[in-house]
Amino acid sequence: MKRTAVTLTILLVLCSASSALSAEVRSWELDKAHTNFYFTIDHIFSKVRGQFNDYSGEVLFDPENLAASRFSFAIKTASVDTGIAKRDKHLQSADFFDAGAYPLMTFVSEKIIPLGENRYQVAGKFTVKGVAYDLQLPMTLVGIKAHPAVQGQDVIGFNGTLTIDRLAYKVGGGKFFDMGVVGREVEILVSLEALTEK
Amino acid sequence: MAKGDTRGKGSAAGLVRLLPLLVPAGLLVATLAVPFVYETQTLWYKSGSDKTLLRLGQLVGLLAVYLLFLQLLLGARVPPLASLYGTATLLRLHQRNGLFLALLAISHATLILLAEGLLPPLAWKFWPELVGVFLLAILLLTVLLSRFREQLRLPYRPWRVFHRGVGWLALPLATVHVLFVSESFAAGLPRYLLLLLAAGVAVWLLAARLTLRRGGTAS
């Protein structure tokens, strides 16, 4: 009986410590008008740029409490937009994202490592077409300040770029790469602004 | 000399008689040649069965639009056709063509969907495709209501108003769908020919309607 009580007390202390840790981290709401997931890929000789217009995300961030900070994003693959509807349809198809079978791509951070000068290595799981991969997303904290246009709100800004091999994530079977039409390396730019109460 | 003249007049008359067949046949060949001569970029990136399905879908769709234009002329019993074939024949052709047209429209949508991995075009940026979906829906509704009008006990006059309304709506919808859904019709000869053809059908239908209103007969 005494042992159970002690165990329960320890658990309660741990839980409250954990929630206190989380509570210290500010939760930021994505400003969708100023947040996006851009990509650039080679097409024979030219560069094709695109973005994903429909996504959701959660940003818990405090530079002083990285252990409890967290990034998570869920991107709707059908929202891929390159400015040409026919091409978007092709990108949605099984030749690339297979949006019918895999409507979401997600990234959930597991650890945020400071690299100095406001740069962070955000390590997490990137799930594409139902398979989770380890991914290191480099993010630069551009700043935190009072929002110049919204009273009572702070704004935070991050930019992150990385290059991935789309074939490693099975985004395409390599047919168009072998044909010399669509490149395998995709440059990604994550650019986000998020707001929170002061 | 006189004998040659007679022969010349005879062959000219034969050619005139054949014109109602030759012109639509020529237009049909030109229509079906478009996906080959003015290949869409979408086809470039398809291979194997997807490419075949997409090309077939395009051909079937164009044939459906061609028959839709013909259907409107048959239904309106436009002057030269009515006098050449008689209104009863035109009505019979209109009914059969309507069924065939509906079948082609369903096949077109199915083939394209299969080629695109069964991904429905569910976003406003796919508005030309959505115009096609709407057109398909009203075409099928029209065919069903016409086929089962008696069983459904639909009064003739409201049915006729709806039937004619769909006819007038189908012409611009089909034209807009083709012009904006297919890169083959984005510019150049196919675009101008389609616009000319649609305008020609509209003028022909209006002329036939005005003739009927003035108390004349379309035949």
Tab-separated table of C-alpha atoms in Angstrom:
chain	number	residue	atom	x	y	z
A	1	MET	CA	0.000	0.000	0.000
A	2	LYS	CA	2.767	2.362	1.014
A	3	ARG	CA	4.746	1.360	-2.084
A	4	THR	CA	1.781	2.118	-4.329
A	5	ALA	CA	1.318	5.517	-2.756
A	6	VAL	CA	4.987	6.351	-3.274
A	7	THR	CA	4.841	5.219	-6.915
A	8	LEU	CA	1.719	7.308	-7.504
A	9	THR	CA	3.335	10.337	-5.899
A	10	ILE	CA	6.433	9.984	-8.071
A	11	LEU	CA	4.250	9.630	-11.176
A	12	LEU	CA	2.227	12.698	-10.230
A	13	VAL	CA	5.378	14.730	-9.651
A	14	LEU	CA	6.785	13.602	-13.007
A	15	CYS	CA	3.535	14.413	-14.825
A	16	SER	CA	3.255	17.842	-13.264
A	17	ALA	CA	6.913	18.536	-14.017
A	18	SER	CA	6.349	17.481	-17.616
A	19	SER	CA	3.245	19.653	-18.020
A	20	ALA	CA	5.010	22.562	-16.372
A	21	LEU	CA	7.771	22.098	-18.927
A	22	SER	CA	5.223	22.107	-21.776
A	23	ALA	CA	3.305	24.991	-20.306
A	24	GLU	CA	6.371	27.181	-20.486
A	25	VAL	CA	6.591	26.710	-24.221
A	26	ARG	CA	4.577	29.160	-26.250
A	27	SER	CA	2.152	27.735	-28.719
A	28	TRP	CA	2.194	29.552	-32.046
A	29	GLU	CA	-0.570	29.552	-34.607
A	30	LEU	CA	0.565	29.383	-38.222
A	31	ASP	CA	-0.184	32.485	-40.286
A	32	LYS	CA	-1.285	30.625	-43.406
A	33	ALA	CA	-1.020	33.703	-45.594
A	34	HIS	CA	2.684	33.861	-44.808
A	35	THR	CA	3.610	30.234	-44.402
A	36	ASN	CA	4.402	27.817	-47.145
A	37	PHE	CA	6.173	24.705	-48.232
A	38	TYR	CA	7.851	25.515	-51.532
A	39	PHE	CA	9.755	23.165	-53.793
A	40	THR	CA	11.906	23.442	-56.877
A	41	ILE	CA	12.725	20.577	-59.201
A	42	ASP	CA	14.519	20.268	-62.520
A	43	HIS	CA	12.536	19.632	-65.698
A	44	ILE	CA	15.036	18.723	-68.430
A	45	PHE	CA	16.845	22.096	-68.367
A	46	SER	CA	14.468	24.387	-66.536
A	47	LYS	CA	13.368	24.719	-62.928
A	48	VAL	CA	9.769	24.088	-61.959
A	49	ARG	CA	8.585	25.729	-58.769
A	50	GLY	CA	5.591	24.756	-56.727
A	51	GLN	CA	4.032	24.805	-53.329
A	52	PHE	CA	1.404	23.093	-51.203
A	53	ASN	CA	-1.626	25.243	-50.532
A	54	ASP	CA	-3.393	23.146	-47.926
A	55	TYR	CA	-1.714	22.132	-44.717
A	56	SER	CA	-2.056	22.306	-40.991
A	57	GLY	CA	0.604	22.570	-38.355
A	58	GLU	CA	1.536	23.084	-34.780
A	59	VAL	CA	4.471	25.101	-33.550
A	60	LEU	CA	5.476	24.996	-29.902
A	61	PHE	CA	8.650	26.968	-29.618
A	62	ASP	CA	10.729	28.625	-26.994
A	63	PRO	CA	14.466	29.089	-27.654
A	64	GLU	CA	14.996	28.697	-23.915
A	65	ASN	CA	13.105	25.425	-23.733
A	66	LEU	CA	13.977	23.401	-26.790
A	67	ALA	CA	13.266	20.124	-25.009
A	68	ALA	CA	9.570	20.942	-24.949
A	69	SER	CA	9.515	22.731	-28.302
A	70	ARG	CA	7.939	20.959	-31.215
A	71	PHE	CA	7.088	21.332	-34.872
A	72	SER	CA	4.472	19.260	-36.625
A	73	PHE	CA	3.050	19.717	-40.089
A	74	ALA	CA	0.487	17.799	-42.133
A	75	ILE	CA	0.459	18.670	-45.826
A	76	LYS	CA	-2.362	17.668	-48.153
A	77	THR	CA	-0.680	16.150	-51.211
A	78	ALA	CA	-3.649	17.022	-53.428
A	79	SER	CA	-2.946	20.697	-52.775
A	80	VAL	CA	0.253	20.647	-54.827
A	81	ASP	CA	0.282	23.746	-56.999
A	82	THR	CA	2.733	24.515	-59.777
A	83	GLY	CA	0.521	27.013	-61.563
A	84	ILE	CA	-0.555	24.539	-64.230
A	85	ALA	CA	-3.611	22.470	-63.315
A	86	LYS	CA	-2.738	19.592	-65.677
A	87	ARG	CA	0.736	19.268	-64.188
A	88	ASP	CA	-0.712	19.385	-60.674
A	89	LYS	CA	-3.056	16.551	-61.643
A	90	HIS	CA	-0.062	14.542	-62.815
A	91	LEU	CA	1.812	15.260	-59.579
A	92	GLN	CA	-1.234	14.067	-57.620
A	93	SER	CA	-1.311	10.812	-59.577
A	94	ALA	CA	0.397	7.542	-58.703
A	95	ASP	CA	3.341	8.676	-60.871
A	96	PHE	CA	4.290	10.977	-57.978
A	97	PHE	CA	2.357	11.615	-54.736
A	98	ASP	CA	-0.523	9.182	-55.271
A	99	ALA	CA	-2.790	11.643	-53.468
A	100	GLY	CA	-5.790	9.319	-53.665
A	101	ALA	CA	-4.097	6.633	-51.577
A	102	TYR	CA	-1.849	8.920	-49.515
A	103	PRO	CA	-3.631	12.221	-48.928
A	104	LEU	CA	-1.165	13.480	-46.306
A	105	MET	CA	2.565	14.017	-45.887
A	106	THR	CA	3.546	14.708	-42.310
A	107	PHE	CA	6.552	15.891	-40.391
A	108	VAL	CA	6.694	15.559	-36.621
A	109	SER	CA	9.772	16.749	-34.800
A	110	GLU	CA	11.356	14.606	-32.123
A	111	LYS	CA	14.324	16.709	-31.137
A	112	ILE	CA	15.496	20.256	-31.744
A	113	ILE	CA	19.229	20.768	-31.606
A	114	PRO	CA	20.643	24.301	-31.443
A	115	LEU	CA	23.454	24.970	-33.931
A	116	GLY	CA	24.162	28.530	-32.879
A	117	GLU	CA	23.318	31.861	-34.481
A	118	ASN	CA	19.590	31.107	-34.342
A	119	ARG	CA	20.011	27.980	-36.416
A	120	TYR	CA	18.424	24.688	-35.353
A	121	GLN	CA	18.517	21.142	-36.545
A	122	VAL	CA	14.969	19.852	-36.249
A	123	ALA	CA	15.118	16.070	-36.254
A	124	GLY	CA	11.899	14.201	-36.795
A	125	LYS	CA	9.831	11.726	-38.721
A	126	PHE	CA	8.828	12.626	-42.252
A	127	THR	CA	6.004	10.381	-43.427
A	128	VAL	CA	5.536	10.143	-47.169
A	129	LYS	CA	3.212	7.654	-48.865
A	130	GLY	CA	2.621	5.896	-45.569
A	131	VAL	CA	6.305	5.312	-44.761
A	132	ALA	CA	8.069	7.210	-41.976
A	133	TYR	CA	11.644	8.385	-42.618
A	134	ASP	CA	14.103	10.158	-40.356
A	135	LEU	CA	14.636	13.704	-41.534
A	136	GLN	CA	16.837	16.527	-40.315
A	137	LEU	CA	15.167	19.811	-41.116
A	138	PRO	CA	17.492	22.791	-40.718
A	139	MET	CA	15.538	25.828	-39.556
A	140	THR	CA	16.691	29.352	-38.952
A	141	LEU	CA	14.814	31.433	-36.428
A	142	VAL	CA	14.521	34.744	-38.241
A	143	GLY	CA	13.087	36.510	-35.238
A	144	ILE	CA	10.451	36.970	-32.584
A	145	LYS	CA	8.830	40.350	-32.109
A	146	ALA	CA	5.600	42.203	-31.549
A	147	HIS	CA	3.552	41.873	-34.711
A	148	PRO	CA	3.784	45.231	-36.484
A	149	ALA	CA	0.190	44.950	-37.761
A	150	VAL	CA	-1.667	42.987	-35.077
A	151	GLN	CA	-1.984	44.436	-31.596
A	152	GLY	CA	-1.384	42.117	-28.668
A	153	GLN	CA	0.279	39.455	-30.779
A	154	ASP	CA	3.843	38.325	-31.182
A	155	VAL	CA	5.098	36.909	-34.427
A	156	ILE	CA	7.794	34.324	-34.946
A	157	GLY	CA	9.490	33.562	-38.245
A	158	PHE	CA	11.445	30.552	-39.472
A	159	ASN	CA	13.052	29.663	-42.750
A	160	GLY	CA	14.491	26.288	-43.601
A	161	THR	CA	15.956	24.851	-46.746
A	162	LEU	CA	17.013	21.376	-47.607
A	163	THR	CA	17.463	19.188	-50.638
A	164	ILE	CA	16.016	15.706	-50.720
A	165	ASP	CA	16.110	12.833	-53.161
A	166	ARG	CA	12.461	12.306	-54.082
A	167	LEU	CA	13.177	8.753	-55.266
A	168	ALA	CA	14.370	7.826	-51.772
A	169	TYR	CA	10.854	8.706	-50.604
A	170	LYS	CA	9.236	6.829	-53.519
A	171	VAL	CA	7.787	10.029	-54.944
A	172	GLY	CA	7.944	8.636	-58.444
A	173	GLY	CA	9.379	5.351	-59.540
A	174	GLY	CA	12.281	6.862	-61.439
A	175	LYS	CA	10.699	6.575	-64.879
A	176	PHE	CA	10.754	10.302	-65.539
A	177	PHE	CA	14.240	10.627	-64.070
A	178	ASP	CA	15.517	7.849	-66.338
A	179	MET	CA	13.916	9.617	-69.292
A	180	GLY	CA	15.837	12.756	-68.334
A	181	VAL	CA	12.624	14.692	-67.831
A	182	VAL	CA	12.162	15.212	-64.073
A	183	GLY	CA	15.109	15.541	-61.693
A	184	ARG	CA	15.450	13.444	-58.563
A	185	GLU	CA	16.681	16.188	-56.231
A	186	VAL	CA	14.062	18.511	-54.830
A	187	GLU	CA	14.984	21.773	-53.162
A	188	ILE	CA	12.572	22.510	-50.354
A	189	LEU	CA	11.994	25.827	-48.658
A	190	VAL	CA	9.908	25.894	-45.503
A	191	SER	CA	9.046	29.478	-44.724
A	192	LEU	CA	6.730	30.203	-41.883
A	193	GLU	CA	5.302	32.884	-39.709
A	194	ALA	CA	3.244	32.120	-36.649
A	195	LEU	CA	1.444	34.257	-34.115
A	196	THR	CA	0.684	34.032	-30.437
A	197	GLU	CA	-0.752	36.186	-27.657
A	198	LYS	CA	1.851	38.428	-25.990
B	1	MET	CA	-19.675	18.480	-126.490
B	2	ALA	CA	-23.316	18.356	-125.420
B	3	LYS	CA	-22.740	14.832	-124.099
B	4	GLY	CA	-19.778	16.067	-122.022
B	5	ASP	CA	-21.874	18.924	-120.633
B	6	THR	CA	-24.572	16.498	-119.500
B	7	ARG	CA	-21.955	14.283	-117.881
B	8	GLY	CA	-20.447	17.336	-116.150
B	9	LYS	CA	-23.828	18.525	-114.878
B	10	GLY	CA	-24.626	15.005	-113.701
B	11	SER	CA	-21.446	14.665	-111.688
B	12	ALA	CA	-21.900	18.167	-110.216
B	13	ALA	CA	-25.442	17.265	-109.130
B	14	GLY	CA	-24.130	14.022	-107.623
B	15	LEU	CA	-21.517	15.985	-105.692
B	16	VAL	CA	-24.212	18.365	-104.365
B	17	ARG	CA	-26.264	15.376	-103.245
B	18	LEU	CA	-23.209	13.923	-101.522
B	19	LEU	CA	-22.300	17.181	-99.769
B	20	PRO	CA	-24.530	16.550	-96.712
B	21	LEU	CA	-22.509	13.387	-96.197
B	22	LEU	CA	-19.085	14.615	-97.319
B	23	VAL	CA	-18.983	17.729	-95.112
B	24	PRO	CA	-19.831	15.918	-91.841
B	25	ALA	CA	-17.483	13.071	-92.808
B	26	GLY	CA	-14.658	15.540	-93.432
B	27	LEU	CA	-15.356	17.311	-90.154
B	28	LEU	CA	-15.407	13.968	-88.342
B	29	VAL	CA	-12.003	12.978	-89.759
B	30	ALA	CA	-10.597	16.410	-88.853
B	31	THR	CA	-12.026	16.123	-85.315
B	32	LEU	CA	-10.562	12.691	-84.701
B	33	ALA	CA	-7.190	13.734	-86.126
B	34	VAL	CA	-6.751	16.479	-83.505
B	35	PRO	CA	-5.386	14.288	-80.645
B	36	PHE	CA	-2.744	12.918	-83.041
B	37	VAL	CA	-1.770	16.045	-84.942
B	38	TYR	CA	-2.032	18.426	-81.966
B	39	GLU	CA	-0.949	16.053	-79.210
B	40	THR	CA	-1.464	17.333	-75.664
B	41	GLN	CA	1.459	17.631	-73.236
B	42	THR	CA	-0.488	15.373	-70.887
B	43	LEU	CA	0.013	12.579	-73.407
B	44	TRP	CA	3.775	13.168	-73.462
B	45	TYR	CA	3.989	12.116	-69.824
B	46	LYS	CA	1.812	9.049	-70.110
B	47	SER	CA	3.061	5.664	-71.133
B	48	GLY	CA	1.715	2.179	-71.651
B	49	SER	CA	-1.965	1.570	-70.959
B	50	ASP	CA	-2.415	5.039	-69.405
B	51	LYS	CA	-1.373	6.658	-72.676
B	52	THR	CA	-3.749	4.430	-74.658
B	53	LEU	CA	-6.611	5.121	-72.244
B	54	LEU	CA	-6.006	8.862	-72.319
B	55	ARG	CA	-5.773	9.029	-76.123
B	56	LEU	CA	-8.877	6.863	-76.434
B	57	GLY	CA	-10.633	9.069	-73.878
B	58	GLN	CA	-9.766	12.165	-75.911
B	59	LEU	CA	-10.997	10.563	-79.137
B	60	VAL	CA	-14.236	9.376	-77.560
B	61	GLY	CA	-14.771	12.805	-75.988
B	62	LEU	CA	-14.260	14.600	-79.280
B	63	LEU	CA	-16.592	12.169	-81.024
B	64	ALA	CA	-19.177	12.859	-78.305
B	65	VAL	CA	-18.892	16.623	-78.851
B	66	TYR	CA	-19.159	16.147	-82.617
B	67	LEU	CA	-22.293	14.039	-82.142
B	68	LEU	CA	-23.651	16.560	-79.633
B	69	PHE	CA	-23.460	19.307	-82.260
B	70	LEU	CA	-25.136	16.954	-84.738
B	71	GLN	CA	-27.731	16.073	-82.105
B	72	LEU	CA	-28.700	19.719	-81.720
B	73	LEU	CA	-29.181	20.069	-85.482
B	74	LEU	CA	-31.167	16.839	-85.678
B	75	GLY	CA	-33.370	17.883	-82.769
B	76	ALA	CA	-34.051	21.304	-84.253
B	77	ARG	CA	-34.937	19.714	-87.619
B	78	VAL	CA	-32.884	22.369	-89.401
B	79	PRO	CA	-34.062	23.178	-92.962
B	80	PRO	CA	-31.821	21.249	-95.382
B	81	LEU	CA	-31.691	18.131	-93.214
B	82	ALA	CA	-35.441	18.048	-92.697
B	83	SER	CA	-36.178	18.386	-96.401
B	84	LEU	CA	-33.527	15.808	-97.314
B	85	TYR	CA	-34.414	13.105	-94.821
B	86	GLY	CA	-37.873	13.989	-93.449
B	87	THR	CA	-38.723	14.898	-89.856
B	88	ALA	CA	-39.609	11.329	-88.820
B	89	THR	CA	-36.157	10.077	-89.830
B	90	LEU	CA	-34.506	13.023	-88.078
B	91	LEU	CA	-36.453	12.326	-84.888
B	92	ARG	CA	-35.448	8.645	-84.977
B	93	LEU	CA	-31.818	9.614	-85.570
B	94	HIS	CA	-32.047	12.193	-82.767
B	95	GLN	CA	-33.261	9.544	-80.299
B	96	ARG	CA	-30.641	6.966	-81.265
B	97	ASN	CA	-27.862	9.527	-81.433
B	98	GLY	CA	-28.850	10.782	-77.972
B	99	LEU	CA	-28.349	7.341	-76.463
B	100	PHE	CA	-25.066	6.807	-78.286
B	101	LEU	CA	-23.910	10.261	-77.254
B	102	ALA	CA	-24.653	9.545	-73.575
B	103	LEU	CA	-22.753	6.276	-73.817
B	104	LEU	CA	-19.772	8.053	-75.391
B	105	ALA	CA	-19.850	10.793	-72.730
B	106	ILE	CA	-19.779	8.203	-69.918
B	107	SER	CA	-16.995	6.299	-71.695
B	108	HIS	CA	-15.012	9.525	-72.131
B	109	ALA	CA	-15.200	10.367	-68.418
B	110	THR	CA	-14.369	6.778	-67.437
B	111	LEU	CA	-11.384	6.503	-69.773
B	112	ILE	CA	-9.925	9.821	-68.638
B	113	LEU	CA	-10.437	8.935	-64.966
B	114	LEU	CA	-8.765	5.564	-65.483
B	115	ALA	CA	-5.827	7.186	-67.255
B	116	GLU	CA	-5.510	9.701	-64.390
B	117	GLY	CA	-5.450	7.003	-61.705
B	118	LEU	CA	-9.123	7.505	-60.754
B	119	LEU	CA	-8.389	10.912	-59.233
B	120	PRO	CA	-11.504	13.064	-59.507
B	121	PRO	CA	-10.897	16.735	-60.416
B	122	LEU	CA	-12.100	18.158	-57.104
B	123	ALA	CA	-10.727	21.683	-57.007
B	124	TRP	CA	-11.761	24.951	-58.608
B	125	LYS	CA	-8.551	25.042	-60.627
B	126	PHE	CA	-9.979	22.077	-62.532
B	127	TRP	CA	-13.016	24.104	-63.569
B	128	PRO	CA	-12.900	23.020	-67.243
B	129	GLU	CA	-13.145	19.395	-66.084
B	130	LEU	CA	-15.966	20.355	-63.699
B	131	VAL	CA	-17.818	21.978	-66.603
B	132	GLY	CA	-17.524	18.597	-68.329
B	133	VAL	CA	-18.861	16.804	-65.244
B	134	PHE	CA	-21.849	19.161	-65.131
B	135	LEU	CA	-22.452	18.690	-68.855
B	136	LEU	CA	-22.294	14.912	-68.434
B	137	ALA	CA	-24.796	15.084	-65.569
B	138	ILE	CA	-27.347	17.147	-67.495
B	139	LEU	CA	-26.888	15.027	-70.625
B	140	LEU	CA	-27.553	11.836	-68.683
B	141	LEU	CA	-30.537	13.410	-66.951
B	142	THR	CA	-31.925	14.520	-70.308
B	143	VAL	CA	-31.500	11.091	-71.851
B	144	LEU	CA	-33.098	9.371	-68.851
B	145	LEU	CA	-36.041	11.780	-68.699
B	146	SER	CA	-36.595	11.422	-72.428
B	147	ARG	CA	-36.303	7.649	-72.411
B	148	PHE	CA	-38.615	7.171	-69.423
B	149	ARG	CA	-40.865	10.215	-69.776
B	150	GLU	CA	-44.021	8.144	-70.037
B	151	GLN	CA	-43.108	5.838	-67.153
B	152	LEU	CA	-42.283	8.893	-65.044
B	153	ARG	CA	-45.565	10.507	-66.163
B	154	LEU	CA	-43.820	13.725	-67.064
B	155	PRO	CA	-46.084	16.209	-68.871
B	156	TYR	CA	-44.904	16.929	-72.416
B	157	ARG	CA	-44.593	20.709	-72.280
B	158	PRO	CA	-42.362	21.054	-69.184
B	159	TRP	CA	-40.267	18.164	-70.468
B	160	ARG	CA	-39.867	19.911	-73.842
B	161	VAL	CA	-38.875	23.202	-72.193
B	162	PHE	CA	-36.216	21.360	-70.152
B	163	HIS	CA	-35.080	19.339	-73.176
B	164	ARG	CA	-34.653	22.446	-75.332
B	165	GLY	CA	-33.034	24.344	-72.474
B	166	VAL	CA	-30.430	21.621	-72.077
B	167	GLY	CA	-29.828	21.736	-75.823
B	168	TRP	CA	-29.079	25.463	-75.722
B	169	LEU	CA	-26.935	25.044	-72.612
B	170	ALA	CA	-25.021	22.045	-73.942
B	171	LEU	CA	-23.595	23.927	-76.921
B	172	PRO	CA	-21.637	26.572	-74.943
B	173	LEU	CA	-20.786	24.124	-72.153
B	174	ALA	CA	-19.305	21.572	-74.560
B	175	THR	CA	-17.403	24.282	-76.415
B	176	VAL	CA	-15.985	25.812	-73.236
B	177	HIS	CA	-15.114	22.367	-71.854
B	178	VAL	CA	-13.124	21.396	-74.943
B	179	LEU	CA	-11.468	24.797	-75.392
B	180	PHE	CA	-10.156	24.923	-71.833
B	181	VAL	CA	-9.688	21.283	-70.872
B	182	SER	CA	-7.519	20.294	-73.796
B	183	GLU	CA	-4.199	21.869	-74.710
B	184	SER	CA	-4.850	20.770	-78.307
B	185	PHE	CA	-7.485	23.502	-78.465
B	186	ALA	CA	-5.491	26.146	-76.577
B	187	ALA	CA	-4.484	27.910	-79.779
B	188	GLY	CA	-4.191	27.555	-83.517
B	189	LEU	CA	-6.333	25.759	-86.056
B	190	PRO	CA	-8.271	23.407	-83.718
B	191	ARG	CA	-9.320	26.335	-81.504
B	192	TYR	CA	-10.546	28.472	-84.390
B	193	LEU	CA	-12.245	25.567	-86.144
B	194	LEU	CA	-14.099	24.578	-82.980
B	195	LEU	CA	-15.208	28.169	-82.374
B	196	LEU	CA	-16.311	28.443	-86.014
B	197	LEU	CA	-18.175	25.145	-85.800
B	198	ALA	CA	-19.925	26.073	-82.539
B	199	ALA	CA	-20.859	29.496	-83.898
B	200	GLY	CA	-22.089	27.867	-87.134
B	201	VAL	CA	-24.295	25.438	-85.212
B	202	ALA	CA	-25.662	28.268	-83.030
B	203	VAL	CA	-26.496	30.407	-86.074
B	204	TRP	CA	-28.068	27.450	-87.859
B	205	LEU	CA	-30.206	26.641	-84.809
B	206	LEU	CA	-31.282	30.257	-84.409
B	207	ALA	CA	-32.164	30.510	-88.084
B	208	ALA	CA	-34.241	27.313	-87.867
B	209	ARG	CA	-35.986	28.605	-84.735
B	210	LEU	CA	-36.788	31.954	-86.363
B	211	THR	CA	-38.136	30.195	-89.461
B	212	LEU	CA	-40.461	28.111	-87.267
B	213	ARG	CA	-41.593	31.184	-85.287
B	214	ARG	CA	-42.486	33.059	-88.475
B	215	GLY	CA	-44.921	30.284	-89.288
B	216	GLY	CA	-42.740	28.559	-91.812
B	217	THR	CA	-41.702	24.967	-91.557
B	218	ALA	CA	-38.257	23.794	-90.880
B	219	SER	CA	-38.592	21.142	-93.487
